[in-house]
Short mmCIF file of C-alpha atoms and ligand atoms in Angstrom, two decimals:
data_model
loop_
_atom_site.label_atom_id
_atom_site.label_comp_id
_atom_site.label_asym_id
_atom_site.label_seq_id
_atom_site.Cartn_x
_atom_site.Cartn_y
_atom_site.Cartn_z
CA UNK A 1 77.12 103.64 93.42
CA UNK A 2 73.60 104.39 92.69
CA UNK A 3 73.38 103.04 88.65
CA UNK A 4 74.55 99.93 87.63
CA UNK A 5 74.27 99.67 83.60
CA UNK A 6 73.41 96.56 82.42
CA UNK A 7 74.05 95.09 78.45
CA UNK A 8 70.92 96.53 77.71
CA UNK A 9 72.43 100.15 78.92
CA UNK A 10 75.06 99.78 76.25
CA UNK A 11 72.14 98.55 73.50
CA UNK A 12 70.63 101.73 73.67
CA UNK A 13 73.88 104.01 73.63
CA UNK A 14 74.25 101.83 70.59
CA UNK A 15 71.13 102.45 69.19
CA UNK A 16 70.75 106.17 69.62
CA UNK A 17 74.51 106.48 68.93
CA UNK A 18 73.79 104.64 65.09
CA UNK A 19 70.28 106.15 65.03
CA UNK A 20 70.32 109.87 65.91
CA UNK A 21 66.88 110.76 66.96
CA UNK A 22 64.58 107.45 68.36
CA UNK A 23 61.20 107.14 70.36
CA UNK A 24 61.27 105.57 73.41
CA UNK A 25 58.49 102.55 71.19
CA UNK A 26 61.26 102.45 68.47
CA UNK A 27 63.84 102.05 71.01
CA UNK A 28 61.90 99.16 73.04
CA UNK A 29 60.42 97.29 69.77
CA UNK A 30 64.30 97.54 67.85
CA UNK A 31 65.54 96.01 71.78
CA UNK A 32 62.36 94.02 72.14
CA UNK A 33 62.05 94.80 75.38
CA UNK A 34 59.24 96.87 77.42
CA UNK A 35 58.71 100.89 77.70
CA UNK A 36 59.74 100.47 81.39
CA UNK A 37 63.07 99.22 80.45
CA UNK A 38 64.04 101.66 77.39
CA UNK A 39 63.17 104.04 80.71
CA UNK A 40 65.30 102.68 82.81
CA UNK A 41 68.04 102.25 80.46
CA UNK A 42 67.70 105.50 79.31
CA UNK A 43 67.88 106.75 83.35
CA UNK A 44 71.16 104.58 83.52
CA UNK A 45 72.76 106.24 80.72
CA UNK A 46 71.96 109.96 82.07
CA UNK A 47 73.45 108.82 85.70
CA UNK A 48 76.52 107.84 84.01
CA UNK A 49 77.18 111.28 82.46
CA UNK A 50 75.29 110.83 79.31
CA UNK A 51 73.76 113.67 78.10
CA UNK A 52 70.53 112.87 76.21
CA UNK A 53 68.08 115.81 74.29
CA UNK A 54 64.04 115.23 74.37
CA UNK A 55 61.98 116.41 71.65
CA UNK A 56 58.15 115.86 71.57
CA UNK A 57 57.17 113.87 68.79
CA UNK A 58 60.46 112.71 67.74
CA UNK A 59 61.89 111.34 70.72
CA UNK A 60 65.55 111.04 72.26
CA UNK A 61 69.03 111.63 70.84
CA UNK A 62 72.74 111.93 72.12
CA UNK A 63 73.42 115.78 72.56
CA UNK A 64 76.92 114.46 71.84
CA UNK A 65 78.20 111.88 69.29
CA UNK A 66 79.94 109.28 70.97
CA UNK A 67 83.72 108.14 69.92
CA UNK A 68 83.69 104.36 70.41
CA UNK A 69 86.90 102.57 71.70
CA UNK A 70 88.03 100.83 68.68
CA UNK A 71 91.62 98.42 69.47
CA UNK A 72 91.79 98.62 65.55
CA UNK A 73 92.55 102.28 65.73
CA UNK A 74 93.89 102.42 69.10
CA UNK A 75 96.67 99.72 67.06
CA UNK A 76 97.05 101.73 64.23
CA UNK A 77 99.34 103.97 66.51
CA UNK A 78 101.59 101.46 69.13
CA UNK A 79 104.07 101.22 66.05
CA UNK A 80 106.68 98.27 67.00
CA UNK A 81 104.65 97.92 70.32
CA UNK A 82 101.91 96.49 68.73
CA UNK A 83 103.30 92.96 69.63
CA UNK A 84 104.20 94.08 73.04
CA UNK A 85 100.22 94.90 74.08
CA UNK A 86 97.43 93.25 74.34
CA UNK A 87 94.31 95.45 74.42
CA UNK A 88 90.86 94.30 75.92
CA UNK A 89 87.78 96.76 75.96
CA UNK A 90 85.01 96.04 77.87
CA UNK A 91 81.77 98.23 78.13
CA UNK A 92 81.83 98.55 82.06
CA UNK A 93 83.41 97.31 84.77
CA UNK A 94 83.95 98.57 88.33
CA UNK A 95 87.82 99.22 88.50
CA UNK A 96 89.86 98.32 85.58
CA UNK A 97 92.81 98.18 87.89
CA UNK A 98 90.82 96.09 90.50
CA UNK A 99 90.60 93.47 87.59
CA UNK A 100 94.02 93.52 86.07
CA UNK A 101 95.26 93.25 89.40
CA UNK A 102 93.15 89.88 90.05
CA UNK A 103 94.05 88.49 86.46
CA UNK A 104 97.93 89.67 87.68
CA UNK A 105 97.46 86.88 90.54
CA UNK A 106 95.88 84.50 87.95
CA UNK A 107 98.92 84.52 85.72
CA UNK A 108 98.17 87.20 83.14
CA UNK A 109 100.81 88.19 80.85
CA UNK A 110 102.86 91.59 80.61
CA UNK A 111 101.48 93.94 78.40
CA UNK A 112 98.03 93.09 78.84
CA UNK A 113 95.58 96.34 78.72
CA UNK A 114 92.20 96.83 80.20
CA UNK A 115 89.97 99.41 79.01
CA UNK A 116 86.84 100.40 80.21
CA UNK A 117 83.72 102.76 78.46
CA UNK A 118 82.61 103.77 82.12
CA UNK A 119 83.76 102.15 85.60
CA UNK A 120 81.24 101.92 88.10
CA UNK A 121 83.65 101.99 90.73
CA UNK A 122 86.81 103.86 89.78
CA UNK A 123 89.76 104.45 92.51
CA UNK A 124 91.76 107.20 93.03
CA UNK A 125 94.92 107.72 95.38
CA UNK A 126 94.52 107.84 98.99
CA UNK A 127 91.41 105.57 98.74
CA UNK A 128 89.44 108.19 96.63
CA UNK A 129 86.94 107.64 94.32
CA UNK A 130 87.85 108.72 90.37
CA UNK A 131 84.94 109.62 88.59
CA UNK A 132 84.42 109.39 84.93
CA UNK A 133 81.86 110.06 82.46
CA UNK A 134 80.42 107.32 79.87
CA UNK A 135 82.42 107.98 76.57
CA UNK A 136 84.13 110.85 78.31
CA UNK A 137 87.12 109.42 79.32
CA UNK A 138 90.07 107.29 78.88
CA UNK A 139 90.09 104.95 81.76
CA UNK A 140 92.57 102.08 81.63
CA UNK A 141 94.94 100.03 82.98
CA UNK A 142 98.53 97.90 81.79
CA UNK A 143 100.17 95.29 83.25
CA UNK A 144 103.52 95.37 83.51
CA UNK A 145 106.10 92.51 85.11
CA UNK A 146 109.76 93.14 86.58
CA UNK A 147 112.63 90.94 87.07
CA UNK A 148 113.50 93.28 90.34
CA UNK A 149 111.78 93.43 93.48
CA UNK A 150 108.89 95.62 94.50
CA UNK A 151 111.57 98.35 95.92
CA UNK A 152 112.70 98.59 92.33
CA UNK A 153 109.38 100.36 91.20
CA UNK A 154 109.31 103.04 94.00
CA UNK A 155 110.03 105.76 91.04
CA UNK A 156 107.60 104.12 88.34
CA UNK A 157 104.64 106.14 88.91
CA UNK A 158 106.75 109.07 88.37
CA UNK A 159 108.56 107.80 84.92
CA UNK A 160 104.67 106.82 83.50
CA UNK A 161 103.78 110.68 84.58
CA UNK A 162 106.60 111.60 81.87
CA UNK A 163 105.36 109.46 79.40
CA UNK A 164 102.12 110.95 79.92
CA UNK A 165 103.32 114.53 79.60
CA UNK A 166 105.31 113.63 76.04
CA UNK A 167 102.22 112.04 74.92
CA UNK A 168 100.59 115.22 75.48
CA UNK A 169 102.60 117.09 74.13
CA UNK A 170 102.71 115.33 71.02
CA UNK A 171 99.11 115.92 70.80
CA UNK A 172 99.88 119.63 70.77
CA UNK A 173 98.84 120.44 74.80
CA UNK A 174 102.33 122.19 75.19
CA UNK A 175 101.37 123.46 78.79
CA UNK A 176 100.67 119.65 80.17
CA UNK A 177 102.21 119.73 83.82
CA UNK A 178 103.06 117.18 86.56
CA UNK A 179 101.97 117.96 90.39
CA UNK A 180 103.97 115.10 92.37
CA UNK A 181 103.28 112.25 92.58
CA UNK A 182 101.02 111.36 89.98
CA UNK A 183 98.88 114.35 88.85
CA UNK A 184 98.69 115.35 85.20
CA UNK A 185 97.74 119.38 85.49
CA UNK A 186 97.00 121.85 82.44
CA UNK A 187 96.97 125.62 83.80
CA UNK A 188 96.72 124.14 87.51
CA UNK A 189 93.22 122.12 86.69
CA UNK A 190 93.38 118.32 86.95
CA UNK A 191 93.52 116.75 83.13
CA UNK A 192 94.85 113.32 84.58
CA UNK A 193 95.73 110.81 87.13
CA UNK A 194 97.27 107.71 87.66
CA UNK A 195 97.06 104.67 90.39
CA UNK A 196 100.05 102.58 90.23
CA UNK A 197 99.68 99.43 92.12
CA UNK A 198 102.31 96.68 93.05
CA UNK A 199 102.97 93.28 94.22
CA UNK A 200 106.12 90.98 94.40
CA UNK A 201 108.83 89.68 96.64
CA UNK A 202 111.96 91.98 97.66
CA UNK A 203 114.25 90.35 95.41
CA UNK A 204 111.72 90.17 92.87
CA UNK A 205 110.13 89.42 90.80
CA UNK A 206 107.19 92.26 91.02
CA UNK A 207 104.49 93.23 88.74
CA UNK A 208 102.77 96.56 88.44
CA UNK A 209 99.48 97.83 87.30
CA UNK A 210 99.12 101.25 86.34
CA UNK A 211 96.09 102.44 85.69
CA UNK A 212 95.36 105.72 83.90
CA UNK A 213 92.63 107.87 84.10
CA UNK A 214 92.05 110.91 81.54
CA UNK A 215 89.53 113.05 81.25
CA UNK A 216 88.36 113.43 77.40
CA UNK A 217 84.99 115.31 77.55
CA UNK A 218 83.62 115.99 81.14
CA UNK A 219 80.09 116.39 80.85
CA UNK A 220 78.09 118.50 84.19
CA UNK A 221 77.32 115.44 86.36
CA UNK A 222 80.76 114.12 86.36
CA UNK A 223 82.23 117.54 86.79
CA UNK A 224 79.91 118.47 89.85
CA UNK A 225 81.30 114.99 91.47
CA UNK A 226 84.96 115.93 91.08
CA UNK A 227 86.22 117.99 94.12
CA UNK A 228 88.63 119.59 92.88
CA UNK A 229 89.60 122.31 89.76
CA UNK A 230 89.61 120.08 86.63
CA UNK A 231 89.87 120.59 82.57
CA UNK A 232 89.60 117.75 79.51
CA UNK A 233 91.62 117.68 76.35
CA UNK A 234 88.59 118.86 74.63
CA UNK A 235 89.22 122.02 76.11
CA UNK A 236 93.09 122.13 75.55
CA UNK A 237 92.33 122.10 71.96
CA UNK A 238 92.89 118.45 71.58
CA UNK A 239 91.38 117.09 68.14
CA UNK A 240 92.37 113.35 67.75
CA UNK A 241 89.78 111.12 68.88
CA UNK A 242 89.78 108.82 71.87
CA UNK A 243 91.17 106.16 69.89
CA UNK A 244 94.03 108.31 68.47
CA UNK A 245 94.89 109.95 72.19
CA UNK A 246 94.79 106.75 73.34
CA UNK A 247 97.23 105.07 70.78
CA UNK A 248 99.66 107.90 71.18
CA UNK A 249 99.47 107.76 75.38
CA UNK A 250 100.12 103.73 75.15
CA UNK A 251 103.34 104.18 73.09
CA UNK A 252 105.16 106.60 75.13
CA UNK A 253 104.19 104.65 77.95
CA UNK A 254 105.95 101.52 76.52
CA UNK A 255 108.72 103.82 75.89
CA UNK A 256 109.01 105.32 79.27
CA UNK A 257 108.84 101.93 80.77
CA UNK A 258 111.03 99.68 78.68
CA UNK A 259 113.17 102.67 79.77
CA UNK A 260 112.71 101.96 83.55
CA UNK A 261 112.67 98.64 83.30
CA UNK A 262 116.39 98.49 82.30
CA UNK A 263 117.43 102.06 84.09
CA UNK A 264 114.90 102.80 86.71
CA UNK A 265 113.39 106.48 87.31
CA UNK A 266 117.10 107.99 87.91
CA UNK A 267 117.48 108.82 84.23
CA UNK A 268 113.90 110.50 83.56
CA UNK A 269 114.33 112.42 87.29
CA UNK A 270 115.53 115.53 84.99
CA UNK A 271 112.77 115.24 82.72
CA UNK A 272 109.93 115.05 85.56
CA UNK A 273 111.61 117.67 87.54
CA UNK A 274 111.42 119.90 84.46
CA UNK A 275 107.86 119.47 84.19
CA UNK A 276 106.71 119.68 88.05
CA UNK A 277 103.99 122.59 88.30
CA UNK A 278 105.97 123.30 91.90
CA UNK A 279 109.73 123.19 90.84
CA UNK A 280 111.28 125.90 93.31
CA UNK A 281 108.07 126.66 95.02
CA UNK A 282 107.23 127.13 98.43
CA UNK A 283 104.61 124.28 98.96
CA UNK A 284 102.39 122.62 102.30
CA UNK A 285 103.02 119.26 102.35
CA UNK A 286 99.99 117.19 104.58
CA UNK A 287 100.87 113.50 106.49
CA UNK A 288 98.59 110.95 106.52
CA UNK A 289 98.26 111.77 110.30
CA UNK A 290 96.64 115.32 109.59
CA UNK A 291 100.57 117.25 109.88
CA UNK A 292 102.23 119.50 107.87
CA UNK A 293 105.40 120.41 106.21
CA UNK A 294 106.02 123.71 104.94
CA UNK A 295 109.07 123.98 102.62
CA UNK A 296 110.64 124.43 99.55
CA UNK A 297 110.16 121.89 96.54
CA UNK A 298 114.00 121.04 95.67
CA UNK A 299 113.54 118.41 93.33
CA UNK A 300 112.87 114.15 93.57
CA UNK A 301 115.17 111.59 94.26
CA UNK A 302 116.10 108.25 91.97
CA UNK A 303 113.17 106.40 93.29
CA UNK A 304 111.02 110.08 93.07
CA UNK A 305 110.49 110.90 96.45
CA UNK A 306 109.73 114.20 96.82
CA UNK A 307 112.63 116.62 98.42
CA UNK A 308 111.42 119.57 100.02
CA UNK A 309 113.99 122.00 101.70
CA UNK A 310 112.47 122.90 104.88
CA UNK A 311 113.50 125.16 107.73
CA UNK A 312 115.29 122.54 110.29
CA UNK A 313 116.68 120.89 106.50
CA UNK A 314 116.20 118.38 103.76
CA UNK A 315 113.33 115.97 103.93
CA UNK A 316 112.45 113.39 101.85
CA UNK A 317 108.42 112.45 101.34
CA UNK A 318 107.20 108.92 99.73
CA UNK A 319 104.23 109.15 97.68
CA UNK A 320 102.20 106.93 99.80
CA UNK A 321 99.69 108.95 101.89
CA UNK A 322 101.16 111.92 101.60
CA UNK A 323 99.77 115.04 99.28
CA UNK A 324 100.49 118.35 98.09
CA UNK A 325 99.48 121.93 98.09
CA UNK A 326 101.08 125.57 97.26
CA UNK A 327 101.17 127.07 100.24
CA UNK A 328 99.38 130.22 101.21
CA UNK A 329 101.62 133.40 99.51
CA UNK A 330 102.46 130.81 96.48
CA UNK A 331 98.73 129.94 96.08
CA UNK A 332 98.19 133.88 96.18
CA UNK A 333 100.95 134.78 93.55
CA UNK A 334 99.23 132.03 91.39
CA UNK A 335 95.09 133.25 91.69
CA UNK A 336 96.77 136.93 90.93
CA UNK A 337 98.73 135.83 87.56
CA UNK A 338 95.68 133.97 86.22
CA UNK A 339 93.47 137.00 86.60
C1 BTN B 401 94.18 109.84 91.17
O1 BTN B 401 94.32 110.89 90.54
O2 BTN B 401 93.89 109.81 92.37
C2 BTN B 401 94.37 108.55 90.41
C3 BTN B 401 93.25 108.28 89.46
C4 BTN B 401 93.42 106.98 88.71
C5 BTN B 401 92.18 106.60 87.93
C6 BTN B 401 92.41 105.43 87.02
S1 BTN B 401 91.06 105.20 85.91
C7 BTN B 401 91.68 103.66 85.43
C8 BTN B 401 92.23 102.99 86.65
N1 BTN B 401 91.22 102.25 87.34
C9 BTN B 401 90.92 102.77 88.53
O3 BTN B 401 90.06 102.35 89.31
N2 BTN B 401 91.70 103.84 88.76
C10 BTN B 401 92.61 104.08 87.67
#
């Protein structure tokens, strides 16, 4: 990635966060550092989505306020799971789930929660690239560990999707939608997505990261990198601040997985299916090796494989590679009712 924000990056957001309006000399004599610098830092900020206002004679200021992570507040909602977490914030880092996973090998503890202002490097499915904006976006990622083996958590990227969706809509987005696997939709836009990754033996035990990604405010830059259709909870009316969407998203997560952890995905299957975006509808599914499927969603199975009834029967899809479109008439049915 072109930018790399350093500490003195996140001294300026500070400053002009605290500050509202600052000249670039007030900004290098309060940093006590050069004009060149406050310039580059300011450049640094702007490639990572921040939008900054100019005004001759008066200097630079945020054109939005930010919302700082605070794990005080973020606390204030986990409730009796308070104990269970333990929440780190750092300003930036390149993947939080590339570093949980490395503290996983190094003996970090369940429960342990990474968050991150901006990553530098964020991952997506497939080997994609997740793009976030600084301060517009929850980007995170919790550790869990499993007395089962790896096979175990086939369905758990499906169960943290449901958590997702009743954190949601406790927040009041009532139209919050799953596409399978792991896509969090509002009116068929992307609002979400999560990268579950997993280690362990067969017979266990395994541990899990699962790393969340939500978009909050997407400013233009970050929006013109996306490549697909997607929304933020500013725009689904959401009012609670990061902190508070945050807090709320981290409980029913606990809640979805304690549930797993004792049950496994087969008693939330009802739940997801309820909330899949495709239930019933015709749908292209496309294999790693450039095929395609065309069938009928008919639901997921206890470890949430997709079923899709197709023409010579049932087949069963693994998340792995594989992804998911409407097909052609559905797609058509859909642009028409959203005219
Ligand atoms: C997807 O929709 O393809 C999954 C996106 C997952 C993004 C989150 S952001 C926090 C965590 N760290 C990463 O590098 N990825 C996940």
């Amino acid at each position: 990635m072109a930018y790399a924000p350093t500490p003195l990056t996140f001294r300026a957001l500070h400053l002009l966060s605290a500050e509202g309006f600052c000249s670039g000399e007030q900004l290098a004599r309060t940093l006590d550092v050069s004009r060149t610098s406050v310039w580059r830092a300011l450049k640094d900020l702007e490639a990572a989505g921040v939008t900054l206002l100019r005004k001759r004679g008066r200097g630079y200021r945020l054109a939005t306020a930010i919302d700082w992570l605070d794990p005080t507040q973020v606390s204030r909602h986990l409730g009796t799971y308070r104990d269970v977490y333990e929440l780190r914030m750092v300003d930036v880092v390149e993947s939080t789930n590339t570093t949980l996973l490395e503290q996983a090998v190094y003996g970090a503890a369940a429960g342990l929660i990474l968050v991150a202002e901006l990553q530098t490097r964020g991952r997506g499915r497939r080997g994609r690239a997740w793009y976030a904006g600084l301060g517009g976006a929850l980007t995170f990622s919790v550790l869990w560990r499993f007395e089962q083996g790896a096979g175990f958590l086939a369905g758990l990227g499906l169960a943290v999707g449901v958590g997702l969706v009743r954190a949601l809509r406790s927040l009041g987005v009532e139209d919050a939608t799953l596409k399978w696997p792991n896509d969090l939709l509002i009116r068929h836009q992307k609002l979400a997505g999560t990268l579950v990754e997993i280690q362990g033996d067969v017979l266990g035990p395994s541990l899990a990261v699962v790393g969340v990604g939500i978009n909050f405010r997407l400013d233009a830059s970050t929006r013109e990198r996306v490549d697909q259709a997607a929304t933020d909870l500013v725009s689904a009316g959401v009012r609670h601040d990061r902190n508070g969407v945050l807090g709320r998203v981290l409980w029913h997560l606990a809640e979805v997985v304690n549930a797993f952890q004792d049950h496994g995905f087969g008693p939330l299957r009802g739940e997801w299916e309820s909330y899949h975006v495709y239930a019933g509808r015709a749908v292209t599914v496309r294999l790693p090796d450039g095929g395609r499927e065309e069938g009928t969603v008919a639901g997921v199975d206890d470890s949430g494989a997709l079923l899709l009834q197709t023409r010579s029967g049932l087949r069963r899809f693994h998340s792995g590679e594989v992804s998911l479109r409407a097909s052609g008439i559905d797609r058509r049915r859909r642009s028409a009712s959203s005219l």
